[in-house]
C-alpha positions as CSV (number, residue, x, y, z in Angstrom):
1,M,-96.4,11.3,-65.4
2,T,-98.9,8.8,-66.8
3,V,-102.1,10.3,-68.2
4,E,-105.1,8.3,-66.8
5,T,-108.0,7.9,-69.1
6,L,-111.5,6.6,-68.4
7,A,-113.2,3.9,-70.5
8,G,-116.6,5.1,-71.8
9,D,-118.0,8.4,-72.8
10,V,-117.5,11.5,-70.6
11,S,-120.6,13.6,-70.2
12,A,-120.7,17.2,-69.0
13,A,-124.4,16.9,-68.2
14,P,-124.0,16.7,-64.4
15,Y,-122.3,20.1,-64.3
16,A,-125.0,21.7,-66.4
17,G,-127.6,21.4,-63.7
18,F,-125.2,23.0,-61.2
19,A,-124.6,26.0,-63.5
20,Q,-128.3,26.6,-64.0
21,G,-129.0,26.2,-60.3
22,R,-126.3,28.8,-59.5
23,E,-127.8,31.3,-61.9
24,A,-131.3,30.8,-60.4
25,E,-129.9,31.3,-56.9
26,E,-128.1,34.5,-57.9
27,L,-131.2,35.9,-59.5
28,A,-133.3,35.0,-56.4
29,H,-130.9,37.0,-54.2
30,G,-130.6,39.9,-56.6
31,G,-127.3,38.7,-58.0
32,R,-126.0,39.1,-61.5
33,D,-127.0,36.8,-64.4
34,H,-123.9,37.7,-66.4
35,L,-120.2,38.3,-65.9
36,A,-119.1,41.6,-64.3
37,P,-118.0,44.1,-67.0
38,V,-114.3,44.6,-67.1
39,R,-112.3,47.6,-68.2
40,D,-108.6,47.5,-69.1
41,G,-108.1,44.3,-67.1
42,E,-110.0,45.6,-64.0
43,G,-113.5,45.0,-62.7
44,D,-115.7,47.9,-61.9
45,P,-115.4,48.4,-58.1
46,G,-119.0,49.3,-57.9
47,D,-120.4,46.0,-59.2
48,G,-119.2,43.7,-56.4
49,P,-116.9,40.7,-56.7
50,P,-117.1,38.9,-60.1
51,G,-117.9,35.2,-60.3
52,R,-117.5,32.7,-57.4
53,P,-114.9,33.0,-54.7
54,V,-112.1,30.5,-54.9
55,I,-112.4,28.6,-51.6
56,G,-108.9,28.3,-50.2
57,S,-107.5,31.2,-52.2
58,A,-108.5,34.5,-50.7
59,G,-109.1,37.3,-53.1
60,W,-109.5,35.1,-56.1
61,Y,-112.7,34.6,-58.1
62,Y,-113.7,32.6,-61.2
63,E,-116.4,31.7,-63.7
64,A,-116.1,28.3,-65.4
65,H,-118.2,27.1,-68.3
66,E,-117.6,24.3,-70.8
67,D,-116.6,26.7,-73.6
68,H,-115.3,29.7,-71.7
69,G,-114.2,31.0,-68.3
70,T,-112.3,33.7,-66.4
71,V,-110.1,33.9,-63.3
72,W,-109.9,37.2,-61.4
73,K,-107.7,38.4,-58.5
74,A,-108.6,41.3,-56.2
75,N,-106.7,44.5,-56.9
76,R,-105.4,45.8,-53.6
77,G,-104.5,49.2,-55.1
78,K,-106.0,52.6,-54.3
79,E,-109.1,51.8,-56.4
80,A,-110.4,48.4,-55.4
81,G,-111.1,46.2,-58.4
82,W,-110.4,42.8,-60.0
83,D,-107.7,42.0,-62.4
84,V,-108.2,39.4,-65.1
85,V,-105.4,36.8,-64.4
86,L,-106.6,34.1,-66.9
87,D,-109.0,34.4,-69.7
88,W,-110.0,30.8,-69.2
89,A,-110.8,28.5,-66.2
90,P,-110.9,24.7,-65.9
91,Y,-114.4,23.4,-66.2
92,V,-115.1,20.2,-64.3
93,S,-117.8,17.8,-65.5
94,E,-117.2,14.8,-63.3
95,R,-115.9,14.0,-59.8
96,L,-114.5,10.5,-59.7
97,V,-113.7,8.7,-56.5
98,L,-111.3,5.7,-56.7
99,I,-112.5,2.8,-54.7
100,G,-109.7,0.9,-52.9
101,E,-109.5,-2.8,-52.1
102,D,-111.3,-2.3,-48.8
103,G,-114.2,-0.5,-50.5
104,K,-113.1,2.9,-49.2
105,S,-112.1,6.0,-51.0
106,A,-108.5,5.7,-52.3
107,G,-108.1,8.8,-54.4
108,R,-109.8,11.5,-56.5
109,Y,-110.1,12.1,-60.3
110,Y,-111.7,14.9,-62.2
111,T,-112.8,15.2,-65.8
112,I,-111.6,18.6,-66.8
113,T,-112.1,20.8,-69.9
114,I,-109.6,23.5,-70.8
115,G,-110.1,24.9,-74.3
116,A,-110.2,22.0,-76.8
117,D,-109.0,19.4,-74.4
118,T,-111.2,17.2,-72.1
119,L,-109.0,14.9,-69.9
120,T,-109.4,12.9,-66.7
121,K,-106.7,13.7,-64.2
122,S,-106.0,12.5,-60.6
123,L,-105.6,15.1,-57.9
124,S,-102.1,13.9,-57.3
125,D,-101.2,14.5,-60.9
126,L,-102.6,18.1,-60.8
127,R,-100.2,18.9,-57.9
128,T,-97.3,18.4,-60.3
129,A,-96.2,20.5,-63.2
130,D,-96.3,17.5,-65.5
131,G,-100.0,17.0,-64.7
132,W,-100.9,20.0,-66.8
133,N,-98.7,19.3,-69.8
134,D,-101.4,17.4,-71.7
135,F,-103.6,20.5,-71.8
136,S,-102.6,22.6,-74.9
137,D,-104.7,25.7,-73.9
138,D,-103.5,26.3,-70.3
139,S,-101.4,29.4,-71.0
140,G,-100.5,31.3,-67.9
141,A,-100.5,28.2,-65.6
142,A,-96.8,27.8,-65.5
143,S,-96.3,29.1,-61.9
144,R,-96.9,26.9,-58.9
145,A,-99.0,29.7,-57.2
146,I,-101.4,29.8,-60.2
147,R,-101.7,26.0,-60.3
148,E,-102.7,26.0,-56.6
149,V,-105.5,28.4,-57.3
150,L,-106.6,26.3,-60.3
151,I,-106.6,23.2,-58.1
152,N,-108.9,25.0,-55.6
153,I,-111.2,26.0,-58.5
154,I,-111.3,22.3,-59.6
155,T,-112.1,21.0,-56.2
156,D,-114.7,23.7,-55.6
157,Q,-116.6,22.6,-58.7
158,G,-116.1,19.0,-57.9
159,K,-117.7,19.2,-54.4
160,R,-121.0,20.3,-56.1
161,L,-121.0,17.2,-58.4
162,P,-122.2,13.7,-57.5
163,R,-119.6,11.1,-56.6
164,T,-118.9,8.6,-59.4
165,P,-117.2,5.4,-58.2
166,V,-114.0,4.5,-60.1
167,V,-112.1,1.3,-60.0
168,A,-108.5,0.5,-61.1
169,H,-109.1,-2.9,-62.5
170,T,-111.8,-5.0,-64.2
171,G,-113.8,-7.7,-62.4
172,W,-115.9,-8.0,-59.3
173,H,-116.1,-5.0,-56.9
174,R,-118.2,-4.5,-53.8
175,L,-119.5,-1.0,-54.5
176,P,-122.1,1.0,-52.6
177,A,-124.7,-0.3,-55.1
178,G,-123.7,-3.9,-54.3
179,L,-121.6,-6.6,-56.0
180,T,-120.8,-5.3,-59.5
181,Y,-118.7,-6.7,-62.4
182,V,-116.8,-4.0,-64.3
183,Y,-115.8,-4.7,-67.9
184,A,-112.6,-3.2,-69.6
185,D,-114.7,-0.8,-71.7
186,G,-116.4,0.7,-68.6
187,R,-119.7,-1.2,-68.7
188,S,-120.9,-2.9,-65.6
189,Y,-123.2,-5.7,-64.5
190,P,-125.7,-5.2,-63.1
191,R,-126.3,-1.7,-64.5
192,T,-127.6,-0.3,-61.2
193,G,-125.4,2.7,-60.9
194,S,-122.6,4.7,-62.5
195,V,-119.1,3.3,-62.2
196,R,-115.9,3.8,-64.2
197,V,-112.7,2.0,-64.8
198,I,-109.3,3.7,-65.2
199,G,-106.2,2.5,-66.9
200,A,-107.7,0.5,-69.8
201,P,-105.4,0.4,-72.8
202,E,-107.3,1.5,-75.9
203,P,-107.0,-1.8,-77.8
204,L,-108.3,-3.7,-74.7
205,R,-111.2,-1.2,-74.3
206,Q,-112.2,-1.5,-77.9
207,A,-112.0,-5.3,-77.7
208,A,-114.3,-5.4,-74.7
209,A,-117.0,-3.3,-76.3
210,P,-120.3,-5.2,-76.8
211,L,-121.1,-6.8,-80.1
212,E,-124.1,-5.8,-82.2
213,R,-126.0,-9.0,-81.3
214,T,-126.0,-12.0,-78.9
215,A,-126.0,-15.6,-79.7
216,T,-129.0,-17.9,-79.3
217,D,-129.0,-20.8,-76.9
218,E,-128.6,-23.2,-79.8
219,E,-125.6,-21.2,-81.1
220,C,-123.9,-21.3,-77.7
221,R,-124.4,-25.1,-77.3
222,R,-123.1,-25.7,-80.9
223,A,-120.0,-23.5,-80.2
224,V,-119.1,-25.5,-77.1
225,D,-119.6,-28.8,-79.0
226,D,-117.3,-27.4,-81.8
227,I,-114.6,-26.5,-79.3
228,A,-114.8,-30.0,-77.7
229,T,-114.7,-31.7,-81.1
230,H,-111.6,-29.8,-82.2
231,G,-109.3,-30.6,-79.3
232,W,-109.5,-31.3,-75.5
233,A,-106.9,-28.6,-74.8
234,S,-109.2,-25.9,-76.3
235,L,-112.0,-27.1,-74.1
236,M,-109.7,-27.1,-71.1
237,T,-108.6,-23.5,-71.7
238,L,-112.3,-22.5,-72.1
239,A,-112.8,-24.0,-68.6
240,V,-109.8,-22.0,-67.3
241,G,-111.3,-18.8,-68.9
242,A,-114.8,-19.4,-67.4
243,R,-113.3,-20.1,-64.0
244,S,-111.2,-16.9,-64.2
245,L,-114.5,-14.9,-64.3
246,A,-115.1,-16.0,-60.7
247,Y,-111.5,-15.5,-59.4
248,S,-112.3,-12.8,-56.9
249,L,-115.2,-14.8,-55.6
250,R,-113.1,-17.8,-55.0
251,P,-109.4,-17.7,-56.0
252,V,-107.5,-20.4,-57.8
253,S,-103.8,-20.1,-56.6
254,A,-102.1,-21.5,-59.7
255,A,-101.0,-20.6,-63.2
256,F,-102.1,-22.4,-66.3
257,V,-99.2,-23.1,-68.8
258,L,-99.4,-24.4,-72.4
259,D,-96.0,-26.0,-73.1
260,A,-96.3,-26.5,-76.8
261,S,-94.3,-27.2,-79.9
262,P,-94.2,-24.5,-82.6
263,N,-97.5,-24.3,-84.6
264,S,-99.3,-26.6,-82.3
265,G,-102.3,-24.3,-81.7
266,K,-101.4,-23.0,-78.2
267,T,-102.5,-19.4,-79.0
268,S,-105.7,-20.7,-80.6
269,A,-106.5,-22.7,-77.5
270,A,-105.7,-19.7,-75.2
271,N,-107.8,-17.4,-77.3
272,T,-110.8,-19.7,-77.0
273,A,-110.8,-18.6,-73.3
274,R,-110.0,-15.0,-74.0
275,S,-112.9,-14.7,-76.4
276,L,-115.4,-15.0,-73.5
277,L,-114.9,-11.2,-73.0
278,L,-112.9,-9.8,-75.9
279,T,-113.2,-9.5,-79.7
280,S,-110.4,-7.7,-81.5
281,R,-111.3,-5.0,-84.0
282,P,-111.5,-4.8,-87.0
283,H,-110.8,-8.6,-87.2
284,A,-112.7,-10.9,-84.8
285,W,-109.8,-13.4,-84.3
286,P,-107.5,-13.6,-82.4
287,P,-108.3,-11.4,-79.4
288,V,-105.7,-9.0,-78.1
289,P,-103.3,-10.7,-75.6
290,T,-102.7,-9.4,-72.1
291,K,-99.0,-9.0,-72.9
292,G,-96.3,-10.7,-74.8
293,M,-93.7,-12.4,-72.7
294,S,-91.0,-10.3,-74.5
295,S,-92.5,-7.3,-72.7
296,T,-90.8,-5.9,-69.7
297,A,-91.5,-7.4,-66.3
298,T,-93.2,-4.2,-65.2
299,D,-95.4,-4.1,-68.2
300,I,-96.5,-7.7,-67.6
301,E,-97.3,-7.1,-63.9
302,C,-99.3,-3.9,-64.5
303,A,-101.3,-5.6,-67.3
304,L,-102.1,-8.6,-65.0
305,D,-103.1,-6.3,-62.2
306,F,-105.6,-4.5,-64.4
307,E,-107.2,-7.6,-65.9
308,G,-109.1,-8.9,-62.9
309,D,-111.7,-11.7,-63.1
310,M,-111.2,-12.2,-66.9
311,P,-109.3,-14.7,-69.0
312,T,-105.6,-13.6,-69.4
313,L,-103.0,-14.5,-71.9
314,L,-99.2,-14.0,-71.7
315,D,-98.1,-14.9,-75.3
316,D,-95.6,-16.3,-75.8
317,I,-92.3,-17.5,-74.5
318,P,-90.1,-17.5,-77.6
319,L,-87.4,-19.9,-76.4
320,T,-85.6,-22.5,-78.5
321,R,-82.7,-24.9,-77.8
322,A,-80.5,-22.3,-79.4
323,S,-81.6,-19.4,-77.1
324,S,-78.8,-17.7,-75.2
325,A,-78.3,-18.0,-71.5
326,A,-79.4,-14.4,-71.1
327,Q,-82.7,-15.1,-72.8
328,M,-83.3,-18.1,-70.6
329,R,-82.6,-16.1,-67.5
330,D,-84.9,-13.3,-68.6
331,M,-87.8,-15.7,-69.1
332,E,-87.1,-17.5,-65.8
333,K,-87.2,-14.1,-64.0
334,K,-90.6,-13.3,-65.6
335,L,-92.0,-16.8,-64.8
336,E,-90.8,-16.5,-61.3
337,L,-92.5,-13.2,-60.9
338,V,-95.9,-14.3,-62.3
339,I,-96.2,-17.9,-61.2
340,R,-94.9,-17.4,-57.6
341,A,-97.3,-14.5,-57.0
342,A,-100.1,-16.5,-58.5
343,G,-99.3,-19.6,-56.4
344,N,-98.7,-17.8,-53.2
345,A,-101.5,-15.2,-53.6
346,T,-99.0,-12.4,-52.8
347,E,-98.1,-9.1,-54.4
348,I,-96.1,-9.5,-57.6
349,K,-93.5,-7.1,-56.4
350,G,-93.4,-4.9,-53.2
351,R,-93.7,-1.2,-53.6
352,R,-92.6,1.7,-51.4
353,N,-93.4,5.4,-51.1
354,R,-90.6,7.9,-51.0
355,D,-90.7,7.8,-47.2
356,L,-90.2,4.0,-47.4
357,T,-93.7,3.3,-46.2
358,A,-95.5,0.4,-47.9
359,R,-98.0,1.2,-50.7
360,P,-100.4,-1.1,-52.6
361,A,-98.6,-3.2,-55.2
362,N,-99.8,-5.1,-58.3
363,R,-101.4,-8.5,-57.8
364,I,-102.5,-11.4,-59.8
365,R,-106.3,-11.1,-60.1
366,S,-107.1,-14.0,-62.4
367,I,-105.6,-17.3,-63.5
368,P,-102.5,-16.4,-65.5
369,V,-102.5,-18.3,-68.8
370,I,-99.0,-18.6,-70.2
371,A,-98.3,-19.9,-73.7
372,A,-94.7,-21.2,-74.1
373,Q,-92.9,-22.5,-77.2
374,M,-90.5,-24.0,-74.7
375,L,-90.2,-23.6,-70.9
376,P,-86.7,-22.8,-69.6
377,P,-84.9,-26.1,-69.0
378,T,-83.9,-24.9,-65.5
379,M,-87.3,-23.7,-64.4
380,Q,-87.6,-24.6,-60.8
381,E,-89.6,-27.5,-59.5
382,S,-91.3,-25.1,-57.1
383,L,-92.8,-23.1,-60.0
384,Y,-94.1,-26.4,-61.6
385,R,-95.7,-27.0,-58.2
386,R,-97.7,-23.8,-58.5
387,S,-98.8,-24.5,-62.1
388,V,-100.9,-26.8,-64.2
389,V,-99.1,-27.6,-67.4
390,I,-100.5,-29.2,-70.4
391,Y,-98.4,-30.3,-73.3
392,L,-99.3,-29.7,-77.0
393,S,-97.7,-31.3,-80.1
394,R,-98.2,-30.2,-83.7
395,D,-100.3,-33.2,-84.8
396,G,-101.2,-34.8,-81.5
397,G,-104.9,-33.8,-81.7
398,E,-104.8,-31.6,-78.5
399,V,-105.8,-28.6,-80.6
400,D,-107.1,-28.7,-84.2
401,W,-105.2,-25.6,-85.2
402,R,-106.1,-26.1,-88.9
403,W,-109.8,-25.7,-88.0
404,Y,-109.1,-22.5,-86.1
405,K,-107.0,-21.1,-88.8
406,S,-109.6,-21.8,-91.5
407,G,-112.2,-19.7,-89.8
408,G,-113.4,-21.9,-86.9
409,G,-112.1,-19.5,-84.3
410,Q,-113.7,-16.5,-85.9
411,G,-117.1,-18.3,-86.0
412,L,-116.9,-18.7,-82.2
413,T,-116.9,-14.9,-81.6
414,V,-120.6,-14.2,-80.9
415,P,-121.3,-17.4,-79.0
416,L,-118.3,-17.1,-76.7
417,R,-119.0,-13.4,-76.0
418,T,-122.6,-14.4,-75.1
419,L,-121.3,-17.2,-72.8
420,G,-119.0,-14.8,-71.0
421,D,-121.9,-12.3,-70.3
422,R,-124.2,-15.2,-69.2
423,I,-121.6,-16.6,-66.8
424,I,-121.1,-13.2,-65.2
425,A,-124.9,-12.8,-64.7
426,H,-125.1,-16.4,-63.4
427,L,-122.4,-15.8,-60.8
428,H,-124.1,-12.6,-59.7
429,A,-127.3,-14.4,-59.1
430,Q,-125.7,-16.9,-56.7
431,P,-126.6,-16.2,-53.0
432,D,-123.3,-17.7,-51.9
433,A,-120.9,-17.8,-54.8
434,D,-118.0,-19.3,-52.8
435,S,-120.1,-22.3,-51.7
436,Y,-121.4,-22.7,-55.2
437,L,-117.9,-22.7,-56.7
438,A,-116.6,-25.0,-54.0
439,E,-119.3,-27.6,-55.0
440,L,-118.3,-27.4,-58.7
441,E,-114.7,-27.9,-57.7
442,K,-115.7,-31.0,-55.7
443,Q,-117.6,-32.5,-58.6
444,A,-114.7,-31.8,-61.0
445,H,-112.2,-33.4,-58.5
446,E,-114.4,-36.5,-58.1
447,Q,-114.6,-37.0,-61.8
448,L,-111.0,-36.3,-62.5
449,S,-109.5,-38.4,-59.7
450,P,-110.1,-41.9,-61.2
451,H,-108.2,-40.9,-64.3
452,V,-105.4,-39.4,-62.3
453,D,-105.2,-42.5,-60.1
454,A,-104.8,-44.7,-63.2
455,V,-101.6,-42.8,-64.3
456,L,-100.4,-41.5,-60.9
457,P,-101.3,-44.1,-58.3
458,E,-99.0,-42.4,-55.7
459,P,-98.9,-38.7,-56.7
460,G,-97.3,-37.6,-53.4
461,D,-97.8,-34.4,-51.5
462,T,-96.3,-32.2,-54.2
463,M,-98.7,-33.3,-56.9
464,D,-101.7,-33.2,-54.7
465,G,-101.7,-29.4,-54.8
466,V,-101.3,-29.5,-58.6
467,I,-104.2,-31.9,-59.0
468,T,-106.4,-29.8,-56.7
469,A,-105.6,-26.7,-58.8
470,A,-106.3,-28.6,-62.0
471,A,-109.8,-29.7,-60.7
472,A,-110.5,-26.1,-59.7
473,M,-109.8,-25.0,-63.3
474,V,-111.8,-27.9,-64.8
475,S,-114.8,-26.7,-62.6
476,G,-115.1,-23.8,-65.0
477,L,-116.9,-26.3,-67.3
478,G,-119.6,-26.4,-64.6
479,L,-120.2,-22.7,-65.3
480,V,-120.3,-23.3,-69.0
481,A,-122.8,-26.1,-68.6
482,A,-125.0,-24.0,-66.3
483,V,-125.5,-21.3,-68.9
484,T,-125.9,-23.6,-71.9
485,G,-128.2,-26.1,-70.3
486,T,-125.7,-29.0,-70.9
487,S,-124.2,-31.6,-68.7
488,M,-121.1,-30.7,-66.7
489,S,-120.0,-34.4,-66.5
490,D,-120.2,-34.8,-70.3
491,L,-117.8,-31.8,-70.7
492,V,-115.5,-32.9,-68.0
493,E,-115.3,-36.4,-69.5
494,V,-113.7,-34.9,-72.7
495,V,-110.8,-33.4,-70.8
496,A,-110.4,-35.8,-67.8
497,A,-108.2,-38.6,-69.3
498,P,-105.9,-36.5,-71.5
499,L,-105.5,-33.9,-68.6
500,A,-104.5,-36.8,-66.3
501,A,-101.9,-38.0,-68.8
502,S,-100.6,-34.4,-69.0
503,L,-100.4,-34.2,-65.2
504,A,-98.4,-37.4,-65.1
505,R,-95.9,-35.9,-67.6
506,Q,-95.7,-32.8,-65.4
507,A,-95.0,-35.0,-62.4
508,A,-92.1,-36.7,-64.2
509,C,-90.8,-33.3,-65.2
510,M,-91.0,-32.1,-61.6
511,D,-89.2,-35.2,-60.4
512,A,-86.4,-34.6,-62.8
513,Q,-86.1,-30.9,-61.8
514,S,-86.1,-31.9,-58.1
515,T,-83.4,-34.4,-58.7
516,A,-81.3,-31.9,-60.6
517,Q,-81.7,-29.3,-57.8
518,D,-81.2,-31.8,-55.0
519,G,-77.9,-31.8,-53.1
520,V,-76.8,-28.3,-52.1
521,A,-80.2,-26.6,-52.1
522,T,-81.9,-29.5,-50.2
523,A,-79.1,-29.7,-47.7
524,V,-79.2,-25.9,-47.0
525,G,-82.9,-26.2,-46.4
526,E,-82.5,-29.1,-44.1
527,V,-79.7,-27.5,-42.1
528,L,-81.6,-24.2,-41.6
529,R,-84.9,-26.0,-40.7
530,R,-83.1,-27.9,-38.0
531,A,-81.3,-24.8,-36.8
532,F,-84.5,-23.0,-36.3
533,S,-86.3,-25.8,-34.5
534,R,-83.3,-26.4,-32.2
535,G,-82.8,-22.7,-31.3
536,R,-79.5,-22.2,-33.2
537,L,-81.0,-19.6,-35.5
538,H,-83.8,-17.1,-35.1
539,I,-86.0,-14.9,-37.3
540,R,-86.1,-11.1,-37.3
541,D,-88.4,-8.9,-39.4
542,E,-87.3,-6.5,-42.1
543,K,-86.7,-3.8,-39.4
544,G,-84.5,-6.1,-37.4
545,V,-87.1,-6.7,-34.7
546,V,-87.2,-10.2,-33.1
547,R,-90.7,-11.5,-33.6
548,P,-92.7,-14.2,-35.5
549,A,-92.6,-12.7,-39.1
550,V,-93.3,-15.7,-41.4
551,S,-97.0,-16.1,-41.8
552,G,-98.2,-19.7,-41.4
553,Q,-95.2,-20.9,-39.5
554,V,-95.2,-21.6,-35.8
555,E,-92.8,-19.8,-33.5
556,Q,-90.6,-22.8,-32.9
557,D,-90.0,-23.2,-36.6
558,Q,-88.8,-19.6,-36.6
559,G,-86.4,-20.2,-33.7
560,L,-88.4,-18.1,-31.2
561,V,-89.7,-18.5,-27.7
562,R,-91.7,-16.1,-25.5
563,K,-89.8,-14.1,-22.9
564,R,-90.5,-15.2,-19.4
565,D,-92.2,-11.9,-18.5
566,G,-94.3,-12.1,-21.7
567,S,-93.1,-8.8,-23.0
568,G,-91.9,-10.1,-26.3
569,W,-89.8,-12.8,-28.1
570,E,-86.3,-14.0,-28.0
571,G,-84.1,-16.3,-30.0
572,K,-80.6,-17.7,-29.9
573,G,-77.9,-18.0,-32.4
574,P,-77.4,-15.7,-35.5
575,A,-80.3,-13.8,-37.0
576,A,-82.0,-14.5,-40.3
577,Y,-84.2,-11.6,-41.7
578,W,-87.6,-12.2,-43.2
579,L,-87.9,-9.9,-46.3
580,P,-91.4,-10.1,-47.7
581,Q,-90.7,-7.4,-50.2
582,R,-87.8,-9.3,-51.8
583,G,-89.6,-12.2,-53.2
584,P,-90.2,-13.0,-50.3
585,A,-86.8,-14.1,-49.2
586,L,-84.8,-15.1,-46.1
587,G,-81.8,-12.9,-45.7
588,I,-78.6,-14.1,-43.9
589,T,-75.0,-13.2,-44.0
590,T,-72.6,-15.5,-45.8
591,K,-70.5,-15.9,-42.6
592,N,-73.4,-16.9,-40.4
593,L,-74.8,-19.3,-43.0
594,N,-71.5,-21.0,-43.6
595,M,-71.0,-21.3,-39.8
596,L,-74.3,-23.2,-39.5
597,L,-73.5,-25.4,-42.5
598,K,-70.1,-26.4,-41.1
599,A,-71.6,-27.1,-37.7
600,S,-74.2,-29.4,-39.2
601,G,-71.6,-31.9,-40.3
602,D,-73.6,-32.4,-43.6
603,S,-71.0,-33.5,-46.2
604,R,-73.0,-31.9,-49.0
605,V,-72.5,-28.4,-47.7
606,N,-69.7,-28.3,-45.0
607,C,-66.9,-28.0,-47.5
608,Y,-67.2,-24.5,-48.7
609,V,-65.3,-21.4,-47.7
610,D,-67.1,-18.1,-47.3
611,R,-65.9,-16.9,-50.7
612,S,-67.1,-19.9,-52.7
613,L,-70.4,-20.5,-50.9
614,P,-72.5,-17.8,-52.6
615,D,-71.6,-19.0,-56.1
616,A,-72.4,-22.6,-55.2
617,L,-75.8,-21.6,-53.8
618,L,-76.5,-19.5,-56.9
619,Q,-75.7,-22.4,-59.1
620,A,-77.9,-24.7,-57.0
621,D,-80.8,-22.1,-57.4
622,A,-81.0,-21.8,-53.6
623,I,-80.7,-18.0,-53.6
624,L,-82.0,-15.0,-55.5
625,R,-79.8,-13.5,-58.1
626,N,-78.8,-9.8,-57.8
627,N,-79.4,-8.4,-61.3
628,S,-78.4,-4.8,-60.4
629,Q,-74.7,-5.5,-59.5
630,K,-72.8,-7.6,-62.1
631,D,-69.8,-8.0,-59.7
632,R,-72.0,-9.1,-56.7
633,I,-74.7,-11.2,-58.3
634,A,-75.0,-13.7,-55.4
635,S,-75.6,-11.2,-52.6
636,H,-77.7,-8.1,-52.0
637,R,-77.3,-4.9,-50.0
638,V,-80.4,-4.7,-47.8
639,R,-81.5,-2.0,-45.3
640,V,-82.5,-3.6,-42.0
641,G,-83.6,-1.1,-39.4
642,T,-80.6,1.3,-39.1
643,E,-78.1,-1.1,-40.6
644,N,-77.1,-1.7,-44.2
645,L,-76.3,-5.4,-44.5
646,R,-74.8,-7.5,-47.3
647,L,-77.1,-10.6,-47.3
648,L,-77.7,-13.8,-49.2
649,L,-81.4,-14.0,-50.1
650,L,-82.5,-17.6,-49.7
651,K,-85.6,-18.9,-51.2
652,P,-87.9,-19.7,-48.3
653,D,-89.6,-22.7,-49.8
654,L,-86.4,-24.5,-49.3
655,I,-87.1,-24.4,-45.6
656,W,-90.9,-24.1,-45.1
657,D,-94.0,-25.3,-46.9
658,F,-96.3,-22.4,-47.9
């Protein structure tokens, strides 16, 4: 059980008014203004029921105050009375309603005081025994029956309190009060209503707290000039951070990667962006990162999901030429998880309830910034295609790390925090933020294109998407310029030429990776693409139903045609299963795949037997590795409808363009 905490102070004031109102109501109706006297654990039967009835628990009554309370149960003996069951009662000071992605209620939380402890708990937590373990003064609440009564007491108090909206991640939210930006420390812009954020780690919450002062216009302009003077890569990361503040308003489907030599200033550059919203305490530099890449994959995805519409930093990939194969695979797995979800705008990893129904999963909610001492040599070309990579050397001038180290970074603290707040206010003021951001992206692309054309005269379809993503990131300088009163074109000019040179280097790296992976992987993709289009293979969904399951692909490319009576779909040949929760991936049995490969006549792939094919595909990086079964790393056991199949999980971008 994870204890959820709320950023910001918790006040009991809303409940105080309810308590006073209740006493006034009782006095007006001749009721008691004090607790019923008790004798030897029983109430006096002549005084009437003590306290309030517990709605949903007949025969139970309670009184709850911040510093004391009582729970009674009706005595059904010969002499009617009320036994004291608990000499305390949970006191509720806030009712918090979680707002889902669709703007509707997605769960309830309550701020509860029991004895010396005031904690915020979800209703689902309270339904379990673990949900009560963090209260040290809840003696007598061990049984399930008592806990059910206590839950009814909590919900009875909660319904009398105003609803406070709660969100599960930072950034822009469409709340009843309108478009609102929520910071990690619980503040919001504009401050038009009460809203809370759950799940903020304490270091992050502290780092997001406002500073004692804001910078002047001149200080902000001077800070931007200092950043530009001390390295184009620092200014580029500032652009990425500024553009991240608008991610939900207009997403950028790509990751930003700093591929840097040791001690080349990659963390200083990344922290220039992160400082738009965060300042570490007690020291102002560097800000706390989102996560280190040595963290678990689950830790990384949860942290990224929480940090919406804010500059992120995954720091850093600690690989060297001497790193083991296991370390390389671990980093590849994490990069695959983050970059593919960012590039495809999909869930990071699918989640299921116990009844196997889908539940909301973690997502990338900002531009992931990844600092790498060295990228894995076998990183797939498809991941490069979903990233913008800039290359840093120790003394190449991309980042003046000596200036940052000598105090330059710390001197940026107040101006950058002021810039971040101003950009958020500027975005909120736009009548159509999407159109405004699109115009900035257009301007950035127009200014960047001549420099790219000079070094990449024929970039090709693959690099076109990377260049578009790079221009979208550069457009963040338009936001910086708007709130500092400077020229966007002047700022873009600082980064345009060196960024274009970096993109050319990325293109060369992608070509090398594509050549290395060419052969088996390419051949498999070509064979399956032809098999689908010629009706020799067809798609089924994860339940085994024949239907168009791959979003964005026409039915013919999935091997499907309409039935003549229009009642559904049909396909010929063996089945391939679209598994969105597995990567996504395309599942097919080894036997059926090898049959198609042999029938194709392609000399690159028609020479394998069923036993050797999975290992060859794994080596060619054409399928997903099974990390849970060491003896069956190339295939996976997958539940499809009522069947349990052993499948190869092919990477779908071998076959289709997404």
